[in-house]
Structure formats: C-alpha cells, structure tokens
Short mmCIF file of C-alpha atoms in Angstrom, two decimals:
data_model
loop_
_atom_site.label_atom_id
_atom_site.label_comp_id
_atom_site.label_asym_id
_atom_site.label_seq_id
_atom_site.Cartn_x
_atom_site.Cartn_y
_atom_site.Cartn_z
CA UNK L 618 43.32 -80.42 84.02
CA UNK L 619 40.71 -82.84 84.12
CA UNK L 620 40.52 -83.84 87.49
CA UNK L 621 39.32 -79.89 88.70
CA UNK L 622 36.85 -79.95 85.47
CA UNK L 623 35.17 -83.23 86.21
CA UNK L 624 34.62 -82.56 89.71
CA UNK L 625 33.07 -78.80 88.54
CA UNK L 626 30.87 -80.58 86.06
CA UNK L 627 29.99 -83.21 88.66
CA UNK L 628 29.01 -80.54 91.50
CA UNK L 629 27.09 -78.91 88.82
CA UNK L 630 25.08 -82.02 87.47
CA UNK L 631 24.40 -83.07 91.01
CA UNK L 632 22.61 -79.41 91.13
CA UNK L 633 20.70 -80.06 88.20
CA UNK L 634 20.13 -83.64 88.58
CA UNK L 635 19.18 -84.00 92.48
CA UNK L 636 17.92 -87.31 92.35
CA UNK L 637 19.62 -89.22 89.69
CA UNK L 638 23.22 -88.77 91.81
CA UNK L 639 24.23 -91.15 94.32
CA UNK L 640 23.59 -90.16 97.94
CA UNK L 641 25.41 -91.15 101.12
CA UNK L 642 21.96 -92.37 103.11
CA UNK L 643 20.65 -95.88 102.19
CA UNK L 644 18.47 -96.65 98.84
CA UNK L 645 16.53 -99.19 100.55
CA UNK L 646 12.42 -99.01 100.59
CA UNK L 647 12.32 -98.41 104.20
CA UNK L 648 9.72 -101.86 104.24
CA UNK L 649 13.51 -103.71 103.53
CA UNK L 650 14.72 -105.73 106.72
CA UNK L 651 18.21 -106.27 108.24
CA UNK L 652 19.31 -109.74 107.49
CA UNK L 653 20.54 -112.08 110.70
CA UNK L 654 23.81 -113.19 110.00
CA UNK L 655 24.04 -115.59 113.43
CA UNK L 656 23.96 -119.32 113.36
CA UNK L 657 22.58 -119.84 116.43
CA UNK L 658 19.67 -117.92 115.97
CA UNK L 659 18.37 -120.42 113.36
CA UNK L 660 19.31 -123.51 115.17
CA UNK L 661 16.81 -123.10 118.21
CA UNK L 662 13.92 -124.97 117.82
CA UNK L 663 10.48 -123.61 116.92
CA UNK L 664 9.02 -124.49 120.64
CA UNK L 665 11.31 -122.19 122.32
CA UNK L 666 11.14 -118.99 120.67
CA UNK L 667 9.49 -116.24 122.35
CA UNK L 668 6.35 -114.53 121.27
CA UNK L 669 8.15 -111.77 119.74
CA UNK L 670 10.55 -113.91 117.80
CA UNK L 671 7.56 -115.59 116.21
CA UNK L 672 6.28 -112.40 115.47
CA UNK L 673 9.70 -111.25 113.54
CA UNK L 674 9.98 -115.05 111.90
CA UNK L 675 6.49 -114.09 110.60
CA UNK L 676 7.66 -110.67 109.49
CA UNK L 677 10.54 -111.97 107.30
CA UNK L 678 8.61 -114.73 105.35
CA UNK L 679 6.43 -111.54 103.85
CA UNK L 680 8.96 -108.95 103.93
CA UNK L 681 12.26 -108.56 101.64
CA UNK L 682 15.28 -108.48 103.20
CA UNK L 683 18.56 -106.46 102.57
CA UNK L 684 21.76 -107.83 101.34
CA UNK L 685 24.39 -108.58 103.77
CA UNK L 686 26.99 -106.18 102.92
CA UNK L 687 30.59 -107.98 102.65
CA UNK L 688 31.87 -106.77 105.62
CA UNK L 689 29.52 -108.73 107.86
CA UNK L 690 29.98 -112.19 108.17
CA UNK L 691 29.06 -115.57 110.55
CA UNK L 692 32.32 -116.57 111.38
CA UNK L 693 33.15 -117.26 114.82
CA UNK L 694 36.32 -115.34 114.44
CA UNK L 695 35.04 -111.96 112.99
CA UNK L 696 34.29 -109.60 115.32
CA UNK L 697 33.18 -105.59 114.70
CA UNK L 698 35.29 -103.73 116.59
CA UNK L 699 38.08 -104.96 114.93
CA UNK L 700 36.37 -104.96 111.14
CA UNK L 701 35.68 -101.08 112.42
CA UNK L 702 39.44 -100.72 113.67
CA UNK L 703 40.66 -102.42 110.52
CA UNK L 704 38.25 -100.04 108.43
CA UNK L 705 40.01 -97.01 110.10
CA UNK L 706 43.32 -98.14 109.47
CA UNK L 707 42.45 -98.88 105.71
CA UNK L 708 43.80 -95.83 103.07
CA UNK L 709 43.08 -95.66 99.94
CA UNK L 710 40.85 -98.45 99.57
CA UNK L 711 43.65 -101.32 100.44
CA UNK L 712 41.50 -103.03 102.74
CA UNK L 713 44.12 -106.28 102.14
CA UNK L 714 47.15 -104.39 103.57
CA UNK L 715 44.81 -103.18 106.39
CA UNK L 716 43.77 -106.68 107.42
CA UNK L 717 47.25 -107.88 107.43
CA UNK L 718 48.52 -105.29 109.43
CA UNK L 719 45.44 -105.82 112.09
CA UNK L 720 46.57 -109.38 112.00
CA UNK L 721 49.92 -109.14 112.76
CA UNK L 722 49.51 -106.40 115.44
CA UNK L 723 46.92 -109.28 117.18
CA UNK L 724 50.39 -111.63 116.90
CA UNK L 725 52.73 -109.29 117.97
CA UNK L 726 50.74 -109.00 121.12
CA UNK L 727 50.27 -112.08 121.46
CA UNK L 728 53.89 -113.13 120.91
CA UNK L 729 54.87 -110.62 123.61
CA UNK L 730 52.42 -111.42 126.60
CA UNK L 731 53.46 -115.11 125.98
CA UNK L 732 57.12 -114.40 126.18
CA UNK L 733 56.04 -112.41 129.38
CA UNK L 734 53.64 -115.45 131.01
CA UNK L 735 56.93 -117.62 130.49
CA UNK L 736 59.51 -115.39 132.11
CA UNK L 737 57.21 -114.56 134.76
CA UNK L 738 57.03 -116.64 138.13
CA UNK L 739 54.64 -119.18 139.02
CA UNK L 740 52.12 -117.15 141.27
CA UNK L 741 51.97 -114.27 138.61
CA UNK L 742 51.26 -116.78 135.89
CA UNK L 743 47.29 -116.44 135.97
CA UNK L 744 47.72 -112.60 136.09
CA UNK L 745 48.68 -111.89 132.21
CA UNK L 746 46.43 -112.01 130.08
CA UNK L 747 47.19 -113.77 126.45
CA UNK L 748 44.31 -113.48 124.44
CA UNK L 749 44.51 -110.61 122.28
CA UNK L 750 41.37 -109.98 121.57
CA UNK L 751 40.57 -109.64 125.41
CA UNK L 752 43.39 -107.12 125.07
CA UNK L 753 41.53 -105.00 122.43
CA UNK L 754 38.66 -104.84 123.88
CA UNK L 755 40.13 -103.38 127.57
CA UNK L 756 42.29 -101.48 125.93
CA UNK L 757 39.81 -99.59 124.03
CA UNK L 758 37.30 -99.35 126.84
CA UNK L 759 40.11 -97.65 128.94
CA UNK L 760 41.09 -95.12 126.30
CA UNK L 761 37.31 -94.37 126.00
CA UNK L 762 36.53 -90.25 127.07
CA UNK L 763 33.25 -90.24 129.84
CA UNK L 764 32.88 -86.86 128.46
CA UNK L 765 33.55 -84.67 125.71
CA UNK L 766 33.54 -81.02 124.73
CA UNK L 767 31.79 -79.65 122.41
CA UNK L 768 32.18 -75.29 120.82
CA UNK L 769 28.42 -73.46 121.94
CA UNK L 770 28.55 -69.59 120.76
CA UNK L 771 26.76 -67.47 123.37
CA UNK L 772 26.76 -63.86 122.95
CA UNK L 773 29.34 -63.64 120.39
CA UNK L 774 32.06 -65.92 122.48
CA UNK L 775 32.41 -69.55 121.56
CA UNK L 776 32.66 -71.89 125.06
CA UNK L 777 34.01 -75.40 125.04
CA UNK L 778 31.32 -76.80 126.97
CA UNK L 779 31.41 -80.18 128.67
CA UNK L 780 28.93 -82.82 127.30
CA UNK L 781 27.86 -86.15 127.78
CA UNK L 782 28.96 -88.50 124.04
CA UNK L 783 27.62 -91.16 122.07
CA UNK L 784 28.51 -94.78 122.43
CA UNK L 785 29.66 -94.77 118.73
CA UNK L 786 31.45 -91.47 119.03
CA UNK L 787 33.41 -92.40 122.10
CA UNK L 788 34.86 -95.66 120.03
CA UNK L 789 35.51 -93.44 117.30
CA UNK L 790 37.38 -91.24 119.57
CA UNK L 791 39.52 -94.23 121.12
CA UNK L 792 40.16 -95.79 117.76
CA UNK L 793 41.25 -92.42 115.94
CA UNK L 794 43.43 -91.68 118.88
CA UNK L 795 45.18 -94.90 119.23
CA UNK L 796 45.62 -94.68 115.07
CA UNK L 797 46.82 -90.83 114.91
CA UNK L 798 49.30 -91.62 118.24
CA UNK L 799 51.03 -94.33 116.15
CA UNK L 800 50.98 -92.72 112.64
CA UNK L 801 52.72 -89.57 114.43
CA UNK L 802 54.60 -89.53 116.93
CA UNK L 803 56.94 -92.56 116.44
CA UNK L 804 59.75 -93.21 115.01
CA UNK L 805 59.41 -93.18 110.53
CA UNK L 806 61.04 -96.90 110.24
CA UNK L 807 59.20 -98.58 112.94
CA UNK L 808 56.03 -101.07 111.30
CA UNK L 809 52.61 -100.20 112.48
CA UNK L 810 51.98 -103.25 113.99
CA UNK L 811 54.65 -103.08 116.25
CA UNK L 812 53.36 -99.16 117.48
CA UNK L 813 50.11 -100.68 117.51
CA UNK L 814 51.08 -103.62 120.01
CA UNK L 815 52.80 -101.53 121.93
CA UNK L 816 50.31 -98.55 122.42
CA UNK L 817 47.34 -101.00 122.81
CA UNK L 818 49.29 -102.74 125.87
CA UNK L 819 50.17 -99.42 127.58
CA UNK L 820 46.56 -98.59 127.37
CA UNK L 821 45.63 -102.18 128.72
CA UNK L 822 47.42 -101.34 131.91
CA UNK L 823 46.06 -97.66 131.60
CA UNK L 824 49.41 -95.76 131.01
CA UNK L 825 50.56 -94.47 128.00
CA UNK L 826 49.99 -91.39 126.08
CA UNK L 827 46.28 -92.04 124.59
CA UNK L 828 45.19 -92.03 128.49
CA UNK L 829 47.14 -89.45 129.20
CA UNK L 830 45.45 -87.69 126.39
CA UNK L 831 41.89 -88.81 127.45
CA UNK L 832 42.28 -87.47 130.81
CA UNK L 833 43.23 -84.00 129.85
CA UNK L 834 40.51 -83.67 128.11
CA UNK L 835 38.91 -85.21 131.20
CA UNK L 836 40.60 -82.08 133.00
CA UNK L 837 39.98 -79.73 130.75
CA UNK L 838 35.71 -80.87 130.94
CA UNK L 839 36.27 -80.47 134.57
CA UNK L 840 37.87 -76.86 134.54
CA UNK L 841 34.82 -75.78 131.91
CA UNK L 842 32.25 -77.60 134.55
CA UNK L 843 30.73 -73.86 135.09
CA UNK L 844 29.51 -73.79 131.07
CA UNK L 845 27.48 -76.63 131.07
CA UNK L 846 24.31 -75.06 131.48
CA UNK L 847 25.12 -73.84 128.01
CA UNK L 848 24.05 -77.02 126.97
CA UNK L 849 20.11 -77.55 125.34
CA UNK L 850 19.74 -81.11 125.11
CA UNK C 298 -44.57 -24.15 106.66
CA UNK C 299 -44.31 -25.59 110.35
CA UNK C 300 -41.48 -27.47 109.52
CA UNK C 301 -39.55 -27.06 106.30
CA UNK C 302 -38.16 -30.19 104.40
CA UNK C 303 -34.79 -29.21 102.82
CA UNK C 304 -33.19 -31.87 100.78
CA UNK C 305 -30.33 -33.77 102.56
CA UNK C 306 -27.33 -32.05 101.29
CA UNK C 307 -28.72 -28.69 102.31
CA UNK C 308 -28.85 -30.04 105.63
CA UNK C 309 -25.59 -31.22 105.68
CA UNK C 310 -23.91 -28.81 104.42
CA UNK C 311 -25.74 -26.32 106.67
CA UNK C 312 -24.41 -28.86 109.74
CA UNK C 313 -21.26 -27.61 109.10
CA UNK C 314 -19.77 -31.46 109.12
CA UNK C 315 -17.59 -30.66 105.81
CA UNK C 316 -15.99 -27.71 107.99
CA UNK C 317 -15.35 -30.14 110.87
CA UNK C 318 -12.93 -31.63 107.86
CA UNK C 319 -14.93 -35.07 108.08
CA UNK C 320 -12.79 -37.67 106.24
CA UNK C 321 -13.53 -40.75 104.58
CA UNK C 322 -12.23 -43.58 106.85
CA UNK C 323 -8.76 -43.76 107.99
CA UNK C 324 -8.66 -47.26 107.88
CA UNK C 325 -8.12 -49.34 105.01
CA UNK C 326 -7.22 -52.46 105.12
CA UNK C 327 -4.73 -53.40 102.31
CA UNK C 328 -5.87 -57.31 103.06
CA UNK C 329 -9.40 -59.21 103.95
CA UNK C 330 -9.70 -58.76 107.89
CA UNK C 331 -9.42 -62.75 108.70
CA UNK C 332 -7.23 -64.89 110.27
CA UNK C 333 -3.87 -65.74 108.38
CA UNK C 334 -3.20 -69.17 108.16
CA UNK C 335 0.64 -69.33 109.62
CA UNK C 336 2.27 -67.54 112.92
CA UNK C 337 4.87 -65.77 113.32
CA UNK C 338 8.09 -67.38 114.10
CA UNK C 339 9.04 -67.38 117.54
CA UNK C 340 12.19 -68.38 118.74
CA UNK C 341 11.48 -71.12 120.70
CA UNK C 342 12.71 -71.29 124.61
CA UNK C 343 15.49 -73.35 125.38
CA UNK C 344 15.65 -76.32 127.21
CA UNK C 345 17.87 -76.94 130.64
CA UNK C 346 20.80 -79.44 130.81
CA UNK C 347 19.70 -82.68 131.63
CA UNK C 348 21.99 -84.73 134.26
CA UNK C 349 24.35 -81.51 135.70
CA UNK C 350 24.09 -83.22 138.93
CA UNK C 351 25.33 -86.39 138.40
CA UNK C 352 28.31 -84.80 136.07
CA UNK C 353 28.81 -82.73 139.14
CA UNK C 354 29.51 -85.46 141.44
CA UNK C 355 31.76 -87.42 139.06
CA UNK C 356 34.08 -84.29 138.33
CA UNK C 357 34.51 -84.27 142.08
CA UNK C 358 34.81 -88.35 142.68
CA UNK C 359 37.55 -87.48 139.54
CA UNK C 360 39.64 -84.20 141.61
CA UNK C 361 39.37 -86.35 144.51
CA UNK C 362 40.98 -89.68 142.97
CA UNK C 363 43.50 -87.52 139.83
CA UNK C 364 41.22 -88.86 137.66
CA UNK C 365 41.26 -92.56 137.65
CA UNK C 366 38.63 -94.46 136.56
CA UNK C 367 38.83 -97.44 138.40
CA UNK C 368 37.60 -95.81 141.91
CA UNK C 369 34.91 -93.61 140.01
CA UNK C 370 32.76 -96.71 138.90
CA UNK C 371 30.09 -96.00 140.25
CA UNK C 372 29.72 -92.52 139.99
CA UNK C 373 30.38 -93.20 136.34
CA UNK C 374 27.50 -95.70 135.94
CA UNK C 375 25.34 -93.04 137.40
CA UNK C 376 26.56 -90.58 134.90
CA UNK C 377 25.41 -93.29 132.38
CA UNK C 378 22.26 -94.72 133.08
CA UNK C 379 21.00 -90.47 133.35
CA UNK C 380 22.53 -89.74 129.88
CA UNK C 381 20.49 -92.90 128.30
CA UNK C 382 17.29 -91.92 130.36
CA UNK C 383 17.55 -88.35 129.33
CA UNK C 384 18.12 -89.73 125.63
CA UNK C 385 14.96 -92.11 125.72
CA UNK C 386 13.14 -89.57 126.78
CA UNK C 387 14.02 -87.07 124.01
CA UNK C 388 13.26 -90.01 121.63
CA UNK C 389 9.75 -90.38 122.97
CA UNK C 390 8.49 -87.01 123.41
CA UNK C 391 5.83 -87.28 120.97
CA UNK C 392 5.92 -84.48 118.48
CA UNK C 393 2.43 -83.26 118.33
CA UNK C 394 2.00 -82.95 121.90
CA UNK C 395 2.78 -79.67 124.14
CA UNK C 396 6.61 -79.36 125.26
CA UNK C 397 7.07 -79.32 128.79
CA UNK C 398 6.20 -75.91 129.03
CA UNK C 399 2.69 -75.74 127.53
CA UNK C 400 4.05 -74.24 124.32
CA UNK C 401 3.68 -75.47 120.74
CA UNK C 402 6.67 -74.59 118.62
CA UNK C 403 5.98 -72.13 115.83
CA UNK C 404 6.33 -74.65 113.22
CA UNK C 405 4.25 -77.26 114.37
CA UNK C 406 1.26 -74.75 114.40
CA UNK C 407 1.39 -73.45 111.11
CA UNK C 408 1.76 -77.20 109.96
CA UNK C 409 -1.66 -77.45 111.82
CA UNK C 410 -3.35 -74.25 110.34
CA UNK C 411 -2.05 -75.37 107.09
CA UNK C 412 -4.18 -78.56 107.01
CA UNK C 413 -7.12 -76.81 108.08
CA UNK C 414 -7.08 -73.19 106.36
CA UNK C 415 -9.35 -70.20 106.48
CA UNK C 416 -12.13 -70.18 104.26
CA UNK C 417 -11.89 -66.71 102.08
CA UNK C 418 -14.97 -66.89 99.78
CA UNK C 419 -17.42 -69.62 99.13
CA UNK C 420 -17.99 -70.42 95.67
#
C-alpha cells in the first residue's frame, strides 16, 4: 500500500518540483574536468610533454576537477570492459557477489585452458592461449554484430532496416547476449561462472550459440539490404 | 450660367456610382500588413544513406564466405572507417550554415527573425 502511493506522490512532486528532483544527466558545472586516473601520465618529465599536454597541465591548475567515481581506479589489474561486464552481471545492487562471480569465471577459464596446454602435444603448446583476459577480450570482439537493425515506419508499415551501430552499443549487445544466453538457456543448477567459461571459450574459437545468434541477425540485415535507403542519417 | 457648380453629392449621385452598387473596400485586413516574425513549418527534406555502397559490398564478401568474419576483414574495415567519416561529418556540420541543399531548416530561421524582429510602431 505504500509502495504504489509513494511512487504516485513522487511522479507528482517531480511535476511540481522540476528542478529540485534528481536527474539521470550529470550535476557538474560543465567548466568541471575529468580527472586522470593513470600513473604514467604523471611520471613523464616536464621536457617531454607535447604542446598540447602543457596546454591541458595549464588547464587543470585553474580549473576544478570532478571526483573520480569509485568504479575507476589506477590499478594495473582493473580493466573496463570487465568493471562494465561485472556491472551487467550485478542485480540488485550486490556488486560483491558480481565481482566474485567475474572472478571465478576468469579462473575457471583459466583452470581449463591450462589443463588443455598440458594434455596437449608439444608443437600445439604455443597455440592455446592462457591468459584470460586475452580470452575476454577476443571473445567479445567476435560476438560483436557489424550491423544492426533498427524499426523505420514508412507509409504506415514498420521495416527492420539495416544500420550501421555504435561502438558502445555493439559491446552492449555482445555483453547482454553472452549474459541472457547463460541466465536462460542452461541447465537451473549449473553456477554462472561455469556457463560463463564455457560460452566465452566457444565464442573465442567463434562457435557457439551467441555467434550463431550474431550472424542471423547478420542474415537477416542482409535479406532487408533493399530497405536501407530508409535510413536518414 | 456657362457652367453650373452643383455641390459634390449632387454630382455623385447624378453619376449613378451608388447604382453601380460601389462598396466600401473588400479588403480588410484583420492584422497590420508587415512581415511576421516566424515561418511556417516546413517539413524538412530528408537526407540519403550515407555508406550503402560499402554495406553493399560486405553483404556480398558475407553470401560469398556464409558469413565469416575472418575473410571479410577488409571489406569490414571499409565498412568502418565510412561509418566514422560519415559520423564526423554529421558532428561538424556547423548549425547555422546552409544544409547541403541550400535550405535553412524552419526552425533555425525563426530563431533568426526572432533576434531581429519587425518594428510595429515607433514610440
């Protein structure tokens, strides 16, 4: 009963009270600057900058600077694909449980190319890759769409037309493929970092259902090629 | 009398111009005959696609290969570098200047007129 009234009452203060409510764009003066979280950007000497980065080192003594949000950090070992991957993964807020989970898929495939590198034979041994961050990364490239399609209304009729995406949108894509695939369609008692392993080394080697996926919708850009003057921009 | 001077009515009336049912003027403007300071809206001409050609030849590198990647690389980098060209360019089209066709946009005009309006009366 109070859950449906406060969120009324909210919807109806945020009428009244446009500016006062929180907003999903940034706060910041737009004069704020981002703030360089890299080590080695600091430790080069003041000879060998170029003229620009004089120019910005000159721009941040007089202008204020953001905060670095939590999620960024300096380590050598963080790295944002997998802080967005973990982020995706996260529900409800339990960003501990999602970081544990991200770590132990990164083990289990770990654990399993090694197990592979030793059972293989000596001429194959350079072949497999171990790292599993190298792993990720290919993985994710390869279930990466080229293009996408996207619903134009002409004349009444919606078309899927075929159009070019977004950097961003096409690791979105990947990542909410590879997360849906393995919250789905496997089996209720196996752990998520065991799916994950398994689906991220299929799509290393480009099988798997996630490419599979990608290149029906690959076909099915192809088979609409005829709409794509539809397309504006 | 050589030439009689009637008063003016007489000679109107005697013109017969009240007979030839002569009106007041049929025009009246309802508002001051000067320019408004806004344009109608016109729906504005679309653009083309930008890059069909290159899309072209990748679908066909892809029906050719069953759509692997691996021997479309290059055809795929083509793809690329045309999508990011055709995006700079949207990014740099300056605003206030014409579109490609000669044509400001509705909008942008009446945000011109706006800043310098029609004078109505001088005080």
């Amino acid at each position: 009963m109070a859950a449906p009234s406060a969120a009324g009452l909210c919807r109806r203060l945020r009428a009244w009270l446009p500016r006062i409510m929180p907003v999903r764009w940034s706060r910041y003066n737009p004069s704020y600057l981002e703030p360089e979280v890299k080590k080695e950007s600091y430790q080069k000497p003041l000879e060998e900058l170029t003229e620009e980065e004089r120019e910005q080192m000159d721009l941040k003594a007089v202008r204020p600077i953001k905060a670095a949000p939590p999620t960024l950090s300096s380590s050598v070992f963080s790295d944002p694909m997998i802080s967005k991957f973990t982020n995706m993964m996260m529900k409800s807020g339990n960003k501990v449980l999602a970081r544990s989970l991200m770590s132990q898929t990164l083990e289990a495939i770990k654990r399993k190319q090694v197990e592979k590198y030793h059972k293989a034979p000596e001429n194959e041994k350079e072949t497999i890759e171990c790292n599993p961050y190298v792993i990720f990364h290919q993985a994710l490239k390869n279930c990466q769409p080229i293009i996408g399609l996207s619903n134009i209304t002409r004349g009444g009729k919606t078309y899927q037309v075929p159009v070019p995406l977004t950097d961003n949108r096409k690791r979105f894509l990947a990542m909410k493929w590879l997360i849906t695939e393995c919250r789905e369609k496997k089996h209720r008692r196996t752990m998520m970092p065991e799916k994950l392993s398994q689906e991220l080394l299929l799509a290393f080697n480009n099988e798997g259902p996630i490419i599979k996926k990608k290149h029906v919708l690959h076909k099915m850009a192809e088979a609409n090629r005829a709409y794509a003057h539809f397309r504006w921009w | 009398m050589a030439a009689p001077a009637y008063p003016g009515w007489v000679t109107r009336w005697v013109s017969g111009q009240w007979r030839n049912k002569k009106r007041p003027p049929t025009l009246r403007p309802p508002r001051t005959l000067a320019l408004a300071d806004k344009v109608a809206n016109r729906r504005e001409q679309l653009t083309e696609a930008t890059c069909i050609t290159e899309m072209s030849v990748m679908m066909a590198c892809w029906k050719q290969n069953d759509f692997n990647d691996a021997p479309c690389a290059q055809e795929i980098r083509m793809f690329y570098d045309c999508v990011a060209k055709a995006e700079k360019e949207r990014k740099n089209q300056n605003e206030d200047t014409l579109s490609s066709r000669g044509n400001l946009p509705s909008s942008k005009v009446n945000k011109l007129l706006k800043r310098f309006p029609q004078i109505t009366r001088y005080v």
